[in-house]
Amino acid sequence: MAENGTTPSGGTGADRPAGGSTSKGVLDGVRVLDYGRFIAAPWCTAILADMGADVVRVEKREGGEDRWVQAVTEGGEGGTFLQCNRNKRSLTLDSTTPDGAEITRRLVAGADIVVANMPLAGMRASGLDYDTLRAVKADIILASATAYGEGGPYSDRIGFDGAGQVMSGATHRQGLPEQPIRTTVPYTDFGTAMTLAIGVMMALFHHRATGEGQHVEGALLPTALMMSNAFLIERDLLGVDKPRMGNRGTSVAPCDLYEVTDGWVLLQVAGQPMFRRWCRLIGREDLMDDPRFADDDVRWQHGDFLNDLMQDWCRGRTKAEVLAALEQFKLPAAPMHSTKDVLEDPHVEKLGYLERIDYPGASKPVPIIATPFRLSRTPGRIRRRAPLLGEHTGQILADLGYSPDEVADLRERQVV
């Protein structure tokens, strides 16, 4: 396990100056313990770290499972790990040992926030449940994320992002007529991370006003329900589920991905003014006053007809030609990008949405998403790359009062 300052060949950037402002972070001085794995908790703490918090990622001695998923470096770290763990320090720890439990106690005593994603039984076994943490530090803020939420019949079940997708009603409504399709983008995980981060900030705001800590709970299922709530409202009030329609709109038309000579273009038309502009674009002004297209609901019912018209209009045209015409008529459209297209997009490059960060063992600097929101006075920053396994163990233990000999002994006995 690497210590700070000893990195394999292949990159630098353990504590790099990132581009942009050098102003103090909003959360400078806030201390966070990250017991998260995969996305829901780690991305939450990454946002806190971007804003200046000192985040310590506590991992098993062999590394958290999420470190090694979809490896992109010589050392085996995965792309999602590199994204979700920038700006953090890594401590390896066997918390099941008496010495490990004592290290955990010292960590908690010096922390402001603890973040974890695991069922309550696992939290208790690790000494991370709210009552145990409160006994160590009365004003601690605990932020936990589970699959389904605590207190119900599913609370002890484990689940990943897909569980939220398929149990929210969303996957039932998306895909092909004969086959539901969940999205490969883990939006439930990332959505839970963002809602958890909002909850943590609310709890921190309350703490600064009152001195009181509290337990912030997030879960995959309610996050997914939030995102599919309109479908549930429609079903409950109208008693209907609209059919799966591939890429076509769920409530408006024309709306689809349309094939052009060199790729695909998305168009989404909503509202009568936009529909009238679209009619002028394709030379079908006769449709403007047709009762079949009087509003979004009836246009959706005749969506096959309208989408076919748009596909016919696109046929033989290039992506650039179609997008230029749609922009001229002020219609919301976008090209479908490949991953290569995204990496080469001039707007993405100009605004710095992806920052190139060196990482040991990576073949070249890694494109890491910048803080996904921007503050004019106190922007988030990527100050350091994701840590190597145990990279800061010695440093963190020294901060807790352990001498070099004690640290060496803990290593010898495989506590850290």
Tab-separated table of C-alpha atoms in Angstrom:
chain	number	residue	atom	x	y	z
A	1	MET	CA	0.000	0.000	0.000
A	2	ALA	CA	1.519	3.255	-1.161
A	3	GLU	CA	2.334	6.091	1.206
A	4	ASN	CA	2.052	9.726	0.257
A	5	GLY	CA	4.977	10.678	-1.948
A	6	THR	CA	5.643	7.168	-3.288
A	7	THR	CA	3.739	6.662	-6.522
A	8	PRO	CA	4.158	4.120	-9.291
A	9	SER	CA	5.362	5.446	-12.619
A	10	GLY	CA	2.805	6.805	-15.012
A	11	GLY	CA	1.671	10.138	-13.644
A	12	THR	CA	1.749	12.852	-11.064
A	13	GLY	CA	-0.816	15.081	-9.468
A	14	ALA	CA	-1.182	13.821	-5.892
A	15	ASP	CA	-1.812	17.391	-4.780
A	16	ARG	CA	-2.051	19.410	-7.974
A	17	PRO	CA	-3.077	23.034	-8.396
A	18	ALA	CA	-6.316	22.877	-10.372
A	19	GLY	CA	-7.362	25.510	-12.828
A	20	GLY	CA	-9.665	28.330	-11.803
A	21	SER	CA	-10.029	30.226	-8.567
A	22	THR	CA	-7.632	29.871	-5.663
A	23	SER	CA	-10.134	31.294	-3.176
A	24	LYS	CA	-11.001	29.465	0.023
A	25	GLY	CA	-13.533	26.694	-0.287
A	26	VAL	CA	-16.952	27.051	1.304
A	27	LEU	CA	-16.267	23.920	3.371
A	28	ASP	CA	-12.653	24.583	4.337
A	29	GLY	CA	-12.125	23.167	7.821
A	30	VAL	CA	-15.015	20.692	7.608
A	31	ARG	CA	-13.842	17.122	8.285
A	32	VAL	CA	-15.613	14.225	6.592
A	33	LEU	CA	-15.203	10.460	6.972
A	34	ASP	CA	-16.203	8.574	3.844
A	35	TYR	CA	-17.187	4.930	4.361
A	36	GLY	CA	-18.953	4.872	1.018
A	37	ARG	CA	-18.618	2.414	-1.816
A	38	PHE	CA	-19.577	2.656	-5.473
A	39	ILE	CA	-21.440	5.939	-6.178
A	40	ALA	CA	-24.223	7.062	-3.825
A	41	ALA	CA	-21.974	8.002	-0.903
A	42	PRO	CA	-18.618	8.580	-2.697
A	43	TRP	CA	-20.013	11.108	-5.177
A	44	CYS	CA	-21.726	12.939	-2.305
A	45	THR	CA	-18.394	13.273	-0.499
A	46	ALA	CA	-16.608	14.193	-3.738
A	47	ILE	CA	-18.901	17.226	-4.009
A	48	LEU	CA	-18.108	18.138	-0.397
A	49	ALA	CA	-14.392	17.702	-1.110
A	50	ASP	CA	-14.610	19.875	-4.232
A	51	MET	CA	-15.970	22.633	-2.007
A	52	GLY	CA	-13.026	22.393	0.390
A	53	ALA	CA	-13.906	19.700	2.943
A	54	ASP	CA	-11.122	17.394	4.134
A	55	VAL	CA	-12.488	13.969	3.169
A	56	VAL	CA	-10.843	10.756	4.373
A	57	ARG	CA	-11.900	7.652	2.476
A	58	VAL	CA	-11.713	4.688	4.870
A	59	GLU	CA	-11.126	1.434	2.981
A	60	LYS	CA	-10.526	-2.193	3.747
A	61	ARG	CA	-6.871	-3.176	3.569
A	62	GLU	CA	-7.444	-4.820	0.191
A	63	GLY	CA	-9.376	-1.790	-1.053
A	64	GLY	CA	-13.056	-1.132	-1.472
A	65	GLU	CA	-14.811	-3.176	-4.150
A	66	ASP	CA	-15.636	-0.058	-6.139
A	67	ARG	CA	-11.945	0.806	-6.569
A	68	TRP	CA	-11.442	-2.098	-8.976
A	69	VAL	CA	-14.609	-1.969	-11.156
A	70	GLN	CA	-13.979	-1.442	-14.910
A	71	ALA	CA	-10.235	-0.934	-14.542
A	72	VAL	CA	-8.586	1.789	-16.624
A	73	THR	CA	-5.147	2.026	-14.955
A	74	GLU	CA	-2.219	-0.353	-14.613
A	75	GLY	CA	-2.990	-0.623	-10.902
A	76	GLY	CA	-6.595	-1.654	-11.588
A	77	GLU	CA	-8.503	1.484	-10.556
A	78	GLY	CA	-11.774	2.026	-12.428
A	79	GLY	CA	-13.076	5.112	-14.168
A	80	THR	CA	-15.969	5.694	-11.768
A	81	PHE	CA	-13.574	5.395	-8.832
A	82	LEU	CA	-11.302	8.066	-10.329
A	83	GLN	CA	-14.290	10.365	-10.798
A	84	CYS	CA	-15.906	9.841	-7.399
A	85	ASN	CA	-12.801	9.966	-5.208
A	86	ARG	CA	-10.849	13.008	-6.315
A	87	ASN	CA	-9.809	15.425	-3.565
A	88	LYS	CA	-9.822	12.649	-0.924
A	89	ARG	CA	-7.196	10.978	1.252
A	90	SER	CA	-7.115	7.190	1.622
A	91	LEU	CA	-6.785	5.307	4.931
A	92	THR	CA	-6.797	1.512	4.983
A	93	LEU	CA	-8.219	-0.040	8.131
A	94	ASP	CA	-9.467	-3.325	9.536
A	95	SER	CA	-12.129	-1.856	11.816
A	96	THR	CA	-13.123	-5.294	13.159
A	97	THR	CA	-10.014	-5.468	15.343
A	98	PRO	CA	-9.826	-3.756	18.774
A	99	ASP	CA	-7.098	-1.425	17.515
A	100	GLY	CA	-9.113	-0.731	14.380
A	101	ALA	CA	-12.156	0.124	16.490
A	102	GLU	CA	-10.032	2.556	18.501
A	103	ILE	CA	-8.802	4.220	15.304
A	104	THR	CA	-12.432	4.524	14.199
A	105	ARG	CA	-13.320	6.145	17.515
A	106	ARG	CA	-10.518	8.687	17.164
A	107	LEU	CA	-11.521	9.429	13.578
A	108	VAL	CA	-15.132	10.047	14.567
A	109	ALA	CA	-14.130	12.197	17.539
A	110	GLY	CA	-12.331	14.545	15.172
A	111	ALA	CA	-14.914	14.550	12.388
A	112	ASP	CA	-17.892	16.744	11.582
A	113	ILE	CA	-19.649	14.420	9.135
A	114	VAL	CA	-19.683	10.667	8.543
A	115	VAL	CA	-21.011	9.365	5.223
A	116	ALA	CA	-21.738	5.709	4.460
A	117	ASN	CA	-23.946	3.606	2.220
A	118	MET	CA	-24.869	0.231	3.631
A	119	PRO	CA	-27.884	-1.391	5.341
A	120	LEU	CA	-28.473	-0.565	9.000
A	121	ALA	CA	-27.209	-3.974	10.134
A	122	GLY	CA	-23.891	-3.291	8.435
A	123	MET	CA	-23.743	0.190	9.965
A	124	ARG	CA	-24.198	-1.282	13.441
A	125	ALA	CA	-21.606	-3.986	12.858
A	126	SER	CA	-19.096	-1.328	11.797
A	127	GLY	CA	-19.941	1.018	14.666
A	128	LEU	CA	-21.311	3.580	12.229
A	129	ASP	CA	-24.967	3.686	13.296
A	130	TYR	CA	-26.144	7.065	14.575
A	131	ASP	CA	-26.460	6.075	18.252
A	132	THR	CA	-22.918	4.682	18.358
A	133	LEU	CA	-21.470	7.709	16.576
A	134	ARG	CA	-23.369	10.104	18.852
A	135	ALA	CA	-21.879	8.401	21.902
A	136	VAL	CA	-18.431	9.314	20.560
A	137	LYS	CA	-19.301	12.822	19.318
A	138	ALA	CA	-22.653	14.252	20.351
A	139	ASP	CA	-22.987	16.725	17.485
A	140	ILE	CA	-21.902	14.401	14.668
A	141	ILE	CA	-23.784	14.507	11.378
A	142	LEU	CA	-24.334	11.049	9.887
A	143	ALA	CA	-25.362	10.789	6.240
A	144	SER	CA	-26.363	7.305	5.137
A	145	ALA	CA	-27.635	5.929	1.863
A	146	THR	CA	-29.393	2.587	1.441
A	147	ALA	CA	-31.216	0.903	-1.404
A	148	TYR	CA	-34.778	1.226	-0.107
A	149	GLY	CA	-34.765	3.386	3.048
A	150	GLU	CA	-35.016	2.373	6.699
A	151	GLY	CA	-38.179	1.206	8.464
A	152	GLY	CA	-39.949	-0.772	5.752
A	153	PRO	CA	-40.153	-4.434	4.724
A	154	TYR	CA	-37.304	-4.037	2.203
A	155	SER	CA	-34.916	-2.222	4.522
A	156	ASP	CA	-32.518	-5.140	5.002
A	157	ARG	CA	-32.208	-5.828	1.289
A	158	ILE	CA	-29.165	-4.718	-0.646
A	159	GLY	CA	-29.466	-3.166	-4.074
A	160	PHE	CA	-27.625	-1.225	-6.735
A	161	ASP	CA	-28.773	1.551	-9.025
A	162	GLY	CA	-30.830	-0.782	-11.201
A	163	ALA	CA	-33.057	-1.709	-8.261
A	164	GLY	CA	-34.247	1.880	-7.993
A	165	GLN	CA	-34.807	2.086	-11.734
A	166	VAL	CA	-36.883	-1.065	-12.068
A	167	MET	CA	-38.910	-0.555	-8.856
A	168	SER	CA	-39.797	3.091	-9.542
A	169	GLY	CA	-42.003	2.434	-12.564
A	170	ALA	CA	-39.528	4.160	-14.859
A	171	THR	CA	-38.195	1.054	-16.600
A	172	HIS	CA	-41.776	-0.147	-17.105
A	173	ARG	CA	-42.311	2.958	-19.222
A	174	GLN	CA	-39.085	3.003	-21.210
A	175	GLY	CA	-37.578	0.830	-23.894
A	176	LEU	CA	-39.109	-0.962	-26.860
A	177	PRO	CA	-42.763	-2.065	-27.057
A	178	GLU	CA	-41.764	-5.701	-26.554
A	179	GLN	CA	-38.893	-5.116	-24.123
A	180	PRO	CA	-38.353	-2.786	-21.154
A	181	ILE	CA	-34.833	-1.330	-21.071
A	182	ARG	CA	-33.149	0.216	-18.059
A	183	THR	CA	-30.594	2.912	-18.697
A	184	THR	CA	-26.925	2.040	-18.410
A	185	VAL	CA	-26.223	5.452	-16.866
A	186	PRO	CA	-26.594	4.970	-13.075
A	187	TYR	CA	-28.820	7.992	-12.593
A	188	THR	CA	-30.391	6.646	-9.398
A	189	ASP	CA	-26.961	6.332	-7.758
A	190	PHE	CA	-25.814	9.784	-8.828
A	191	GLY	CA	-29.199	11.324	-8.003
A	192	THR	CA	-29.050	9.841	-4.506
A	193	ALA	CA	-25.530	11.209	-4.073
A	194	MET	CA	-26.684	14.703	-5.013
A	195	THR	CA	-29.779	14.614	-2.785
A	196	LEU	CA	-27.614	13.281	0.051
A	197	ALA	CA	-25.194	16.161	-0.463
A	198	ILE	CA	-28.107	18.615	-0.262
A	199	GLY	CA	-29.241	16.956	2.972
A	200	VAL	CA	-25.737	17.151	4.431
A	201	MET	CA	-25.543	20.866	3.671
A	202	MET	CA	-28.938	21.444	5.307
A	203	ALA	CA	-27.764	19.532	8.380
A	204	LEU	CA	-24.513	21.492	8.459
A	205	PHE	CA	-26.448	24.767	8.188
A	206	HIS	CA	-28.627	23.646	11.114
A	207	HIS	CA	-25.532	22.613	13.076
A	208	ARG	CA	-23.923	26.003	12.654
A	209	ALA	CA	-27.106	27.678	13.898
A	210	THR	CA	-27.805	25.344	16.841
A	211	GLY	CA	-24.759	23.150	17.507
A	212	GLU	CA	-26.909	20.054	16.950
A	213	GLY	CA	-26.036	17.089	14.771
A	214	GLN	CA	-28.543	14.812	13.074
A	215	HIS	CA	-28.982	11.787	10.827
A	216	VAL	CA	-29.452	12.471	7.104
A	217	GLU	CA	-30.982	9.546	5.182
A	218	GLY	CA	-31.022	8.994	1.448
A	219	ALA	CA	-32.027	5.955	-0.594
A	220	LEU	CA	-32.065	4.790	-4.184
A	221	LEU	CA	-35.780	4.026	-4.370
A	222	PRO	CA	-37.133	7.454	-3.315
A	223	THR	CA	-34.598	9.129	-5.613
A	224	ALA	CA	-35.888	7.065	-8.515
A	225	LEU	CA	-39.490	7.762	-7.458
A	226	MET	CA	-38.716	11.477	-7.511
A	227	MET	CA	-37.548	11.212	-11.094
A	228	SER	CA	-40.528	9.131	-12.252
A	229	ASN	CA	-43.160	10.870	-10.116
A	230	ALA	CA	-45.038	12.319	-13.094
A	231	PHE	CA	-45.638	8.800	-14.421
A	232	LEU	CA	-47.082	7.763	-11.061
A	233	ILE	CA	-49.333	10.834	-10.876
A	234	GLU	CA	-50.604	10.136	-14.391
A	235	ARG	CA	-51.352	6.521	-13.514
A	236	ASP	CA	-53.082	7.331	-10.230
A	237	LEU	CA	-55.282	10.156	-11.555
A	238	LEU	CA	-56.008	8.876	-15.057
A	239	GLY	CA	-55.605	5.131	-14.580
A	240	VAL	CA	-53.344	4.775	-17.611
A	241	ASP	CA	-49.807	3.758	-18.462
A	242	LYS	CA	-48.622	5.003	-21.824
A	243	PRO	CA	-46.849	2.344	-23.887
A	244	ARG	CA	-43.088	2.042	-24.281
A	245	MET	CA	-42.057	3.989	-27.364
A	246	GLY	CA	-38.280	3.690	-27.734
A	247	ASN	CA	-36.789	7.162	-28.163
A	248	ARG	CA	-40.079	8.863	-28.936
A	249	GLY	CA	-41.608	11.364	-26.544
A	250	THR	CA	-43.766	10.218	-23.638
A	251	SER	CA	-46.137	13.202	-23.859
A	252	VAL	CA	-45.233	15.356	-26.871
A	253	ALA	CA	-44.634	15.046	-30.623
A	254	PRO	CA	-42.707	15.291	-32.805
A	255	CYS	CA	-40.025	14.015	-30.474
A	256	ASP	CA	-37.481	11.346	-31.373
A	257	LEU	CA	-33.966	10.578	-32.505
A	258	TYR	CA	-33.917	11.042	-36.269
A	259	GLU	CA	-31.401	9.446	-38.577
A	260	VAL	CA	-29.380	11.694	-40.860
A	261	THR	CA	-26.665	10.839	-43.340
A	262	ASP	CA	-23.879	10.988	-40.767
A	263	GLY	CA	-25.533	10.115	-37.462
A	264	TRP	CA	-28.588	10.984	-35.388
A	265	VAL	CA	-30.262	14.184	-34.204
A	266	LEU	CA	-32.675	14.672	-31.302
A	267	LEU	CA	-35.650	17.024	-31.662
A	268	GLN	CA	-38.230	17.747	-28.951
A	269	VAL	CA	-41.236	19.895	-29.840
A	270	ALA	CA	-43.571	21.034	-27.049
A	271	GLY	CA	-46.257	23.725	-27.046
A	272	GLN	CA	-48.199	25.319	-29.871
A	273	PRO	CA	-45.746	28.121	-30.806
A	274	MET	CA	-42.947	25.600	-31.216
A	275	PHE	CA	-45.189	23.259	-33.190
A	276	ARG	CA	-46.141	26.057	-35.590
A	277	ARG	CA	-42.479	26.882	-36.188
A	278	TRP	CA	-41.815	23.205	-36.887
A	279	CYS	CA	-44.655	23.134	-39.426
A	280	ARG	CA	-43.075	26.079	-41.242
A	281	LEU	CA	-39.683	24.351	-41.161
A	282	ILE	CA	-40.901	21.256	-42.993
A	283	GLY	CA	-43.291	23.156	-45.269
A	284	ARG	CA	-46.486	21.777	-43.740
A	285	GLU	CA	-48.341	24.901	-42.611
A	286	ASP	CA	-51.562	23.014	-43.330
A	287	LEU	CA	-51.031	21.075	-40.101
A	288	MET	CA	-51.163	24.171	-37.889
A	289	ASP	CA	-54.948	24.268	-37.598
A	290	ASP	CA	-55.579	20.557	-37.932
A	291	PRO	CA	-57.595	19.431	-34.849
A	292	ARG	CA	-55.425	16.305	-34.614
A	293	PHE	CA	-52.529	18.560	-33.572
A	294	ALA	CA	-54.283	21.173	-31.439
A	295	ASP	CA	-52.214	20.538	-28.292
A	296	ASP	CA	-49.449	18.327	-26.926
A	297	ASP	CA	-51.789	15.542	-25.797
A	298	VAL	CA	-53.449	15.022	-29.160
A	299	ARG	CA	-50.167	15.501	-30.999
A	300	TRP	CA	-48.702	12.720	-28.873
A	301	GLN	CA	-51.631	10.489	-29.863
A	302	HIS	CA	-50.703	11.094	-33.509
A	303	GLY	CA	-46.974	10.985	-32.820
A	304	ASP	CA	-46.223	8.257	-35.364
A	305	PHE	CA	-47.480	10.475	-38.170
A	306	LEU	CA	-45.536	13.549	-37.023
A	307	ASN	CA	-42.330	11.639	-36.295
A	308	ASP	CA	-42.482	10.002	-39.719
A	309	LEU	CA	-42.813	13.437	-41.312
A	310	MET	CA	-39.747	14.631	-39.458
A	311	GLN	CA	-37.757	11.538	-40.413
A	312	ASP	CA	-38.711	12.073	-44.062
A	313	TRP	CA	-37.543	15.687	-43.844
A	314	CYS	CA	-34.199	14.603	-42.320
A	315	ARG	CA	-33.545	11.959	-44.965
A	316	GLY	CA	-30.592	12.887	-47.185
A	317	ARG	CA	-29.496	15.761	-44.943
A	318	THR	CA	-26.351	15.899	-42.830
A	319	LYS	CA	-26.237	16.430	-39.094
A	320	ALA	CA	-24.890	19.960	-39.586
A	321	GLU	CA	-27.621	20.866	-42.090
A	322	VAL	CA	-30.420	19.599	-39.860
A	323	LEU	CA	-29.073	21.281	-36.730
A	324	ALA	CA	-28.552	24.601	-38.539
A	325	ALA	CA	-32.148	24.591	-39.787
A	326	LEU	CA	-33.565	23.644	-36.392
A	327	GLU	CA	-31.538	26.401	-34.728
A	328	GLN	CA	-32.799	28.919	-37.279
A	329	PHE	CA	-36.405	28.031	-36.371
A	330	LYS	CA	-35.575	28.081	-32.635
A	331	LEU	CA	-36.398	24.417	-32.089
A	332	PRO	CA	-34.637	22.494	-29.267
A	333	ALA	CA	-32.352	19.928	-30.840
A	334	ALA	CA	-29.001	18.280	-30.262
A	335	PRO	CA	-26.667	15.888	-32.057
A	336	MET	CA	-26.289	12.409	-30.632
A	337	HIS	CA	-22.643	12.255	-29.535
A	338	SER	CA	-20.481	9.187	-29.297
A	339	THR	CA	-18.096	9.120	-26.336
A	340	LYS	CA	-15.375	10.227	-28.775
A	341	ASP	CA	-17.536	13.154	-29.890
A	342	VAL	CA	-17.980	14.258	-26.269
A	343	LEU	CA	-14.231	14.258	-25.648
A	344	GLU	CA	-13.710	16.402	-28.764
A	345	ASP	CA	-16.691	18.743	-28.335
A	346	PRO	CA	-15.525	22.387	-28.512
A	347	HIS	CA	-18.128	23.593	-25.982
A	348	VAL	CA	-17.118	20.945	-23.448
A	349	GLU	CA	-13.489	21.930	-24.031
A	350	LYS	CA	-14.069	25.688	-23.871
A	351	LEU	CA	-15.994	25.575	-20.581
A	352	GLY	CA	-13.658	23.063	-18.970
A	353	TYR	CA	-16.374	20.587	-18.059
A	354	LEU	CA	-13.783	17.804	-18.163
A	355	GLU	CA	-10.482	18.383	-16.364
A	356	ARG	CA	-7.433	16.369	-17.406
A	357	ILE	CA	-5.888	14.882	-14.263
A	358	ASP	CA	-2.702	12.798	-14.113
A	359	TYR	CA	-3.030	9.444	-12.369
A	360	PRO	CA	-0.322	6.835	-11.721
A	361	GLY	CA	-0.651	3.963	-14.164
A	362	ALA	CA	-3.031	5.779	-16.528
A	363	SER	CA	-1.845	5.956	-20.135
A	364	LYS	CA	-2.511	9.717	-20.263
A	365	PRO	CA	-4.244	12.404	-18.166
A	366	VAL	CA	-7.739	11.285	-17.184
A	367	PRO	CA	-10.801	13.398	-18.184
A	368	ILE	CA	-12.608	13.940	-14.868
A	369	ILE	CA	-15.896	15.830	-14.679
A	370	ALA	CA	-15.466	19.167	-12.916
A	371	THR	CA	-17.767	20.191	-10.061
A	372	PRO	CA	-21.170	19.957	-11.834
A	373	PHE	CA	-22.322	23.382	-10.640
A	374	ARG	CA	-20.498	26.689	-10.571
A	375	LEU	CA	-20.374	29.357	-7.886
A	376	SER	CA	-19.108	32.755	-8.963
A	377	ARG	CA	-17.269	33.528	-5.695
A	378	THR	CA	-16.491	30.139	-4.181
A	379	PRO	CA	-16.214	27.582	-6.980
A	380	GLY	CA	-15.429	23.940	-6.401
A	381	ARG	CA	-11.990	22.718	-7.455
A	382	ILE	CA	-10.223	19.460	-8.141
A	383	ARG	CA	-7.145	19.938	-5.979
A	384	ARG	CA	-5.795	16.385	-6.080
A	385	ARG	CA	-6.365	13.162	-7.963
A	386	ALA	CA	-8.115	10.157	-6.429
A	387	PRO	CA	-5.830	8.476	-3.879
A	388	LEU	CA	-3.872	5.293	-4.279
A	389	LEU	CA	-4.881	2.587	-1.841
A	390	GLY	CA	-3.737	3.598	1.645
A	391	GLU	CA	-1.747	6.491	0.237
A	392	HIS	CA	-2.312	8.713	3.268
A	393	THR	CA	-2.574	6.105	6.032
A	394	GLY	CA	0.606	7.175	7.830
A	395	GLN	CA	-0.259	10.850	7.566
A	396	ILE	CA	-3.796	10.376	8.908
A	397	LEU	CA	-2.655	8.180	11.805
A	398	ALA	CA	-0.014	10.750	12.707
A	399	ASP	CA	-2.758	13.385	12.802
A	400	LEU	CA	-4.621	11.121	15.241
A	401	GLY	CA	-1.612	11.043	17.566
A	402	TYR	CA	0.042	7.737	16.567
A	403	SER	CA	3.836	7.704	16.596
A	404	PRO	CA	5.860	6.277	13.685
A	405	ASP	CA	6.631	3.182	15.759
A	406	GLU	CA	2.949	2.690	16.563
A	407	VAL	CA	2.057	3.057	12.904
A	408	ALA	CA	4.700	0.508	11.963
A	409	ASP	CA	3.305	-1.880	14.574
A	410	LEU	CA	-0.243	-1.434	13.251
A	411	ARG	CA	1.028	-2.221	9.762
A	412	GLU	CA	2.919	-5.265	10.995
A	413	ARG	CA	-0.233	-6.626	12.630
A	414	GLN	CA	-2.299	-5.786	9.507
A	415	VAL	CA	-4.639	-3.420	11.316
A	416	VAL	CA	-3.922	-0.820	8.641
